[in-house]
XYZ file of C-alpha atoms in Angstrom:
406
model
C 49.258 39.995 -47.402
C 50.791 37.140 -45.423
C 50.259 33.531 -45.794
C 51.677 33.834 -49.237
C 54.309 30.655 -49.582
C 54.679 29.548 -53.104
C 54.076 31.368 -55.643
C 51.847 33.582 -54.010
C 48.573 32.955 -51.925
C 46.319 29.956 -53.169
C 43.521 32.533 -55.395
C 46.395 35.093 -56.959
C 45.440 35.778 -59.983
C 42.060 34.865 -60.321
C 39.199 37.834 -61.005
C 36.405 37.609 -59.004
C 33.178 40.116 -59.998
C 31.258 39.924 -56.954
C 27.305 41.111 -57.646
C 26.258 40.263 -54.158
C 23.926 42.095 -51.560
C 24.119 41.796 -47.583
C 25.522 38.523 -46.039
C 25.504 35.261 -47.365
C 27.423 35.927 -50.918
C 29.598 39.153 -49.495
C 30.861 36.750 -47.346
C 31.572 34.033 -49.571
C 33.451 36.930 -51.857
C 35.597 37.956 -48.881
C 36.745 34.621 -48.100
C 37.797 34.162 -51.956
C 39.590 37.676 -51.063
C 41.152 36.619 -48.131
C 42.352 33.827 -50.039
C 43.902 36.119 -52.579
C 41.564 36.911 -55.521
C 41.140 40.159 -56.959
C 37.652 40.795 -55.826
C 35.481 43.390 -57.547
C 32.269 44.451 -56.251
C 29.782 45.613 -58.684
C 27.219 47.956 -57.161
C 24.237 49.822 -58.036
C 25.143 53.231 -58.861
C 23.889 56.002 -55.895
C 22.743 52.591 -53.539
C 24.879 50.426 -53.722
C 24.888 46.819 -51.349
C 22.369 47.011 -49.144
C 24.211 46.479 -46.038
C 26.241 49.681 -46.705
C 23.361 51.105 -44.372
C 22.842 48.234 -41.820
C 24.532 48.947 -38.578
C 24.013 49.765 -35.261
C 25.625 53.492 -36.267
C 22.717 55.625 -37.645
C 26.204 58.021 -38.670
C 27.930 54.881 -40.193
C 25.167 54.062 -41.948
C 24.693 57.331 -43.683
C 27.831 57.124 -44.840
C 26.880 54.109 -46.586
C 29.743 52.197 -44.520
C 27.475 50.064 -42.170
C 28.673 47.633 -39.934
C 27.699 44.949 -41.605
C 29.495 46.075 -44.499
C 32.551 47.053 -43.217
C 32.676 43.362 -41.688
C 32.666 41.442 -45.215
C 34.506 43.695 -47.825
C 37.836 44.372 -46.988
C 40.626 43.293 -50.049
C 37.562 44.072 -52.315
C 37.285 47.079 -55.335
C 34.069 48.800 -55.913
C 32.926 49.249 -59.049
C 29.195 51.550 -59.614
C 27.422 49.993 -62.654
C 23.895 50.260 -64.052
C 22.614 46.949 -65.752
C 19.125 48.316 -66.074
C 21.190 50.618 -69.456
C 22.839 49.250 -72.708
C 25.635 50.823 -72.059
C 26.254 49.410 -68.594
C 24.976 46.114 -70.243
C 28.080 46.308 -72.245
C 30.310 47.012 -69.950
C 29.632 43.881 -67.745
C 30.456 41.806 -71.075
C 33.461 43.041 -71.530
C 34.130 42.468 -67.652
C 32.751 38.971 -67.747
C 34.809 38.338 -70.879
C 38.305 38.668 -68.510
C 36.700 37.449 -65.340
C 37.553 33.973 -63.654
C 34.284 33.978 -61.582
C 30.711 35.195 -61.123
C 29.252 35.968 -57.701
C 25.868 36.853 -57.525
C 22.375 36.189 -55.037
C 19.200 37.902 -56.997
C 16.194 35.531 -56.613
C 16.504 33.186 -59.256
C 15.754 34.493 -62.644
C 16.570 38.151 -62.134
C 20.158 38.127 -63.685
C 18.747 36.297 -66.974
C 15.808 39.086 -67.099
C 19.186 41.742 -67.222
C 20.547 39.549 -70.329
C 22.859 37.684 -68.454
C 21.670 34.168 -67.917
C 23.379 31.200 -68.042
C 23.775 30.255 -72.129
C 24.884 33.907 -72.414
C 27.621 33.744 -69.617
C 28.823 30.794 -71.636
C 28.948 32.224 -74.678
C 30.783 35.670 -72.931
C 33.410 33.271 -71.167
C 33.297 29.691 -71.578
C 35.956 29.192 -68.858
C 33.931 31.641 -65.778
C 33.034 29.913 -62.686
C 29.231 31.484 -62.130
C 28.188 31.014 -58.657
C 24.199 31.688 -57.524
C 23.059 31.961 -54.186
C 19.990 32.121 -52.875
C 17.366 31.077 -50.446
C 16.278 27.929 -51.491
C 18.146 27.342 -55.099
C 17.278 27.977 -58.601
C 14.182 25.926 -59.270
C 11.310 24.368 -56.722
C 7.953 26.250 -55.211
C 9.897 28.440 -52.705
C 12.398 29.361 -55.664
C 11.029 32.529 -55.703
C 10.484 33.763 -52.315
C 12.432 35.899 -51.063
C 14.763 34.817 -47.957
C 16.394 36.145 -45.316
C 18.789 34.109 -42.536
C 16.228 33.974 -39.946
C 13.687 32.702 -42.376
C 15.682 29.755 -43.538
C 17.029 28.672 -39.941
C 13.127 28.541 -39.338
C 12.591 26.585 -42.780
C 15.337 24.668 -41.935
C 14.532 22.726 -38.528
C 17.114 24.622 -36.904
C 15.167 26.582 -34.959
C 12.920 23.500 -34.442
C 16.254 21.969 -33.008
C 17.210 25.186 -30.924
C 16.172 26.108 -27.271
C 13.978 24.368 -24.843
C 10.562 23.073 -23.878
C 10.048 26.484 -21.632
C 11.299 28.935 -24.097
C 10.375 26.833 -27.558
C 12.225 27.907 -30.831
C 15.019 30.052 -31.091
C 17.338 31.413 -33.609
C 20.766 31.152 -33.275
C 22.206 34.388 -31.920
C 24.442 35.201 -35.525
C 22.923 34.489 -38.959
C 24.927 31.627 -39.150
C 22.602 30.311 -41.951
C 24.027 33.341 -43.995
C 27.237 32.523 -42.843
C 27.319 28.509 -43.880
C 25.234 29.941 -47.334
C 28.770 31.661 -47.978
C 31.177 29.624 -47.259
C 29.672 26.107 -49.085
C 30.024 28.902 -52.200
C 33.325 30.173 -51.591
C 34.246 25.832 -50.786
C 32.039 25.880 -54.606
C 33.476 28.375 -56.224
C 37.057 27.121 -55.507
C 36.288 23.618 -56.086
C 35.060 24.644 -59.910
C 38.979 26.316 -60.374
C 40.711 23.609 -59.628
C 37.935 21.761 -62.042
C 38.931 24.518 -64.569
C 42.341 23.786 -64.565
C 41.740 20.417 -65.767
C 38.950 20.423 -68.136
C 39.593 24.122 -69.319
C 35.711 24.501 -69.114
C 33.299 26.640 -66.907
C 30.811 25.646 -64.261
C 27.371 26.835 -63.185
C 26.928 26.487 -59.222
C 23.641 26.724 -57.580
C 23.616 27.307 -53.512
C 21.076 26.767 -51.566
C 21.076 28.599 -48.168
C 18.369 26.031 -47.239
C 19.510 23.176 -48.095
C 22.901 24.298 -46.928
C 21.641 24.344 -43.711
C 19.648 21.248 -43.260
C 23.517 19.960 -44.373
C 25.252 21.464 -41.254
C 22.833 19.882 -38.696
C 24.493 16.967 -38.775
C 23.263 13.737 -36.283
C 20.153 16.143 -35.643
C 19.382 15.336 -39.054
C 21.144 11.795 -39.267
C 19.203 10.389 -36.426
C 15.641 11.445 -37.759
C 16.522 9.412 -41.364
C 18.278 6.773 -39.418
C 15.452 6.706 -37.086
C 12.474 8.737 -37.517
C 13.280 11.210 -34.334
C 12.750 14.137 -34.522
C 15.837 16.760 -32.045
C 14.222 17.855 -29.377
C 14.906 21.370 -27.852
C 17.142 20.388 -24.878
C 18.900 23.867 -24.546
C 22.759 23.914 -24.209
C 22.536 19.594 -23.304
C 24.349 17.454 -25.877
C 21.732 14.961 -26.895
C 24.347 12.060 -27.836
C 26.380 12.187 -24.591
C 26.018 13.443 -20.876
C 27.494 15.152 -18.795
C 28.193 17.337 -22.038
C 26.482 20.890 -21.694
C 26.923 24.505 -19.622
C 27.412 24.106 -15.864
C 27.102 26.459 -12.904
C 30.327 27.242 -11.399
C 31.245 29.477 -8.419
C 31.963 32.006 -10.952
C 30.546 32.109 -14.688
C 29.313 29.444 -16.684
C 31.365 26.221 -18.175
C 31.093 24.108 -20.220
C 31.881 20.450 -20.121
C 31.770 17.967 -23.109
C 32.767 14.411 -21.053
C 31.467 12.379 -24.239
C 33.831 9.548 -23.690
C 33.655 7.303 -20.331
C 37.193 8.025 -19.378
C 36.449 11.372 -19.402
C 33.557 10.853 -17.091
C 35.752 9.570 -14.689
C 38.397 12.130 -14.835
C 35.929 14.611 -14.357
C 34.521 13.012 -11.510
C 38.160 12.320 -9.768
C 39.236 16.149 -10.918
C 35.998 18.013 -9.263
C 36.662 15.501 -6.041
C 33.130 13.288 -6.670
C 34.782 9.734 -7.344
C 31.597 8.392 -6.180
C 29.681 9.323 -9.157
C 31.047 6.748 -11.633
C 29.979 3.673 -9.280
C 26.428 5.512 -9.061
C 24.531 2.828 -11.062
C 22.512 5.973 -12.399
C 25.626 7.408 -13.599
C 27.966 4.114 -14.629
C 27.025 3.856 -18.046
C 26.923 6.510 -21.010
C 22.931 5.632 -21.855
C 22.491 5.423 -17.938
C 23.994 9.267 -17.841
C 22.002 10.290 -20.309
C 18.587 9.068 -18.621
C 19.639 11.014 -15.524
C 21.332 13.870 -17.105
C 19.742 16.258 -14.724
C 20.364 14.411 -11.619
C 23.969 14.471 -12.773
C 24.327 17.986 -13.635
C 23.012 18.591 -9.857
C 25.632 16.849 -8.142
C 28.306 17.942 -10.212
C 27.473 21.989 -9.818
C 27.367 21.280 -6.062
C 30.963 20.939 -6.778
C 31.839 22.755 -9.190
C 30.541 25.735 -7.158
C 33.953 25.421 -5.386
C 35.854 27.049 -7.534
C 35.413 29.686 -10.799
C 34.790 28.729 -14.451
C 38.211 29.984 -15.515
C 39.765 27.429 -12.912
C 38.253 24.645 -13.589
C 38.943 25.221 -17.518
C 42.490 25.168 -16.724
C 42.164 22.164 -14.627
C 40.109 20.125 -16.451
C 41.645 20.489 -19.866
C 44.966 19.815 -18.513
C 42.913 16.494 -17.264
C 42.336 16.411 -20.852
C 38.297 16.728 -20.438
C 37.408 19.639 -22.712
C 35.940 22.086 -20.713
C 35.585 25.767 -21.824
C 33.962 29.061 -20.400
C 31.266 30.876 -21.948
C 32.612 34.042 -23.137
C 31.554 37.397 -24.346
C 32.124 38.690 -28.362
C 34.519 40.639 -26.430
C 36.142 38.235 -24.199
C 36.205 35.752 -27.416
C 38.250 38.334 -29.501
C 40.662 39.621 -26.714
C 41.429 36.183 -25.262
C 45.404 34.712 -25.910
C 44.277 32.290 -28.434
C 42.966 34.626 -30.890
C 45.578 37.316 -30.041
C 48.425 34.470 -30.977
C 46.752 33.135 -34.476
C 46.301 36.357 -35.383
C 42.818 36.715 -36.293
C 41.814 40.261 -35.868
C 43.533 43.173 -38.442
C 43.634 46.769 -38.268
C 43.027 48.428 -41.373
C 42.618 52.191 -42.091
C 39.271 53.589 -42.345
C 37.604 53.966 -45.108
C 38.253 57.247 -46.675
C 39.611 58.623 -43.465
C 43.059 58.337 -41.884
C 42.436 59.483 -38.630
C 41.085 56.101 -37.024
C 41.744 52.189 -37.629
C 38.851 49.360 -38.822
C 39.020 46.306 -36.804
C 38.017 43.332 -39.375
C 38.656 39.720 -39.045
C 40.935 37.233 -41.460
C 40.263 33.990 -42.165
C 40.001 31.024 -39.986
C 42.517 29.390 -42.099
C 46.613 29.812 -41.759
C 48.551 29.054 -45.177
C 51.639 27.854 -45.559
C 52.032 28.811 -41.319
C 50.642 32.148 -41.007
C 47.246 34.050 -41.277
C 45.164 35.298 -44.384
C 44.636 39.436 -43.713
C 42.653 41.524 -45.961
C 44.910 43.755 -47.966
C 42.723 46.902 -48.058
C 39.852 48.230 -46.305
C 36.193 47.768 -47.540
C 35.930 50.618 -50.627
C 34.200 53.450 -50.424
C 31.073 53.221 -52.978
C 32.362 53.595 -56.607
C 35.623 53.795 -55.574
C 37.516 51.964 -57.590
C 35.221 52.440 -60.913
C 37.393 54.250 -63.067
C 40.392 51.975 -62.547
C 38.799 48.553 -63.057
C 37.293 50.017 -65.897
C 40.524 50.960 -67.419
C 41.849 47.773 -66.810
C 39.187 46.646 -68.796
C 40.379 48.461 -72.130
C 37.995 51.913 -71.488
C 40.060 54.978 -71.963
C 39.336 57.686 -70.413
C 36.400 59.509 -73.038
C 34.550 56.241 -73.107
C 34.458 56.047 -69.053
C 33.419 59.911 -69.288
C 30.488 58.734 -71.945
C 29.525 56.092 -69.490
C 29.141 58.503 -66.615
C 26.911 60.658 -68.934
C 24.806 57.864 -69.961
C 24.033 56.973 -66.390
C 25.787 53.882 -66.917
C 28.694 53.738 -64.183
């Protein structure tokens, strides 16, 4: 693993068990991975995480190494376990007794119903770090509803927020309410370490994908408490500034974020329309916004000139940020993401004869990039060593498997 200045990268060290299903807390385990902890997946016995079989590969799937697996559980161990048994009841208190944290997003209520609810994790380990996600938190009338990503970016305004008055609400294109669900717990769930380290005590975190969310709309939601508006759906325009959305070029889309006024008039001098900043319409930022589409038109009429890579390079260099709109594949192949070293090639799971393409972290430590160590495991497959790490020799793990507990 690289990025590790020091004494080591910033989690080594610290035991993570990792009880989670799908998105939202897989992700927030790999990103406590990436950063170094010694993750350990507990999974159902036979089943295993759910996303083991969610991928566009019917083959993949049926291997139980779906794509939306593989994409969140590299650096991690498996370990089978059945908490539904005494015996595999026991087993997860002796793991929780050596464990520095406590991943997990049932709906509210289901780990206590298995024995393992808050008082008793206290009493197990004092010092563990037990992180909760879920839908909408621990308590409150939607505690208990189920929730997937596109039901909270509905619940959450930001599909309320998202498209425009022709094609009304949208989704974002990613489950990026998963996504922000997993990294405010992995921000959580590090925050309650360095706690730790003070205090010497243990901390009980509660995420809320919801309320997450609502958090990451930022002036969308600022400007309705400030003001009482409510975002409206203006597609890919920026509702504080203009110009500042997508543009038509002669080849592929751009897009142009002129928020300040010296931008504006950079962009107008670069694209050859110096005219536009004395157009009284134009001249000030409120009267730009006001006119926004009258602007747009007369700067695609010459913007058409030229392609959407060309006018990147020129227009940055101007220092206006301008960008194209690229592919998933475009995005990962460009020079940027080749240079920071973003994308890692692992070996496939339980075969040799191809590579896994997963991605790091977006953070560099100490100069260079976080990369998973080992590919996402195979189900069970690291069961019998994390259980002798644990103090099981070899007839008790044989017991276990007999019982149906492992």
């Amino acid at each position: 693993m690289t990025g590790t200045g020091g004494d080591g990268p910033p989690l080594a060290g610290v035991r993570v068990l990792d009880m989670t299903n799908v998105l939202a807390g897989p992700y927030a385990g790999y990103q406590l991975a990436l950063m170094g902890a010694d993750v350990v997946k507990v999974e159902v016995p036979g089943t295993g995480d759910l996303a083991r079989r969610l991928g566009a590969s019917a083959e993949l799937n049926d291997r139980r190494l779906g794509a939306s697996f593989l994409a969140q559980n590299s650096g991690k161990r498996s370990l089978t376990l059945n908490l539904k048994s005494a015996s595999g009841r026991r087993v997860m208190r002796t793991l929780l007794a050596g464990a520095d944290v406590l991943l997990e997003n049932f709906r509210p209520g289901v780990l206590e119903r298995l024995g393992f609810g808050p008082d008793v994790l206290r009493e197990v380990n004092p010092r563990l770090v037990y992180c909760a996600i879920s839908g909408f938190g621990a308590d409150g009338p939607l505690s208990d509803r189920p929730a997937y990503d596109q039901i909270v970016q509905g619940l959450s305004g930001m599909m309320g927020a998202t498209g425009t008055p022709d094609t009304g609400p949208l989704r974002a294109g990613f489950p990026i309410a998963d996504v922000l669900g997993g990294l405010a717990a992995a921000f959580a769930v590090s925050t309650a370490l360095a706690r730790r380290e003070r205090t010497g005590q243990g901390t009980h975190l509660d995420v809320s994908m919801l309320e997450t969310a609502i958090t990451a709309m930022g002036w969308g939601v600022s400007n309705y408490l400030s003001t009482g508006a409510e975002p409206e759906r203006i597609g890919n325009e920026n509702a504080t500034a203009a110009p500042s959305g997508t543009f038509a070029t002669g080849d592929g889309a751009l897009n142009i974020s002129a928020n300040k006024q010296e931008q504006f008039e950079v962009l107008c001098r670069v694209v050859g329309a110096p005219e536009l900043c004395g157009d009284p319409r134009f001249a000030r930022r409120e009267d730009r916004k006001a006119h926004r589409e009258e602007l747009r038109k007369a700067l695609e009429e010459h913007l058409r000139a030229r392609s959407a890579a060309e006018w990147e390079e020129e227009l940055s260099g101007a220092g206006v940020p301008a960008g194209r709109v690229l592919g998933v594949r475009e995005a990962l192949e460009s020079e940027q993401i080749a240079h920071r070293g973003l994308v890692h090639t692992l070996p496939f799971p339980g075969s040799g004869d191809r590579g896994l393409r997963v991605l790091g972290s977006g953070v560099h430590v100490d100069g260079s990039p976080l990369a998973p160590r080992t590919p996402p495991p195979l189900l069970g497959e690291h069961t019998v060593p994390v259980l002798r790490e644990a103090g099981f020799d070899d007839a008790e793990i044989e017991a276990l498997r007999e019982e149906g507990a492992v």
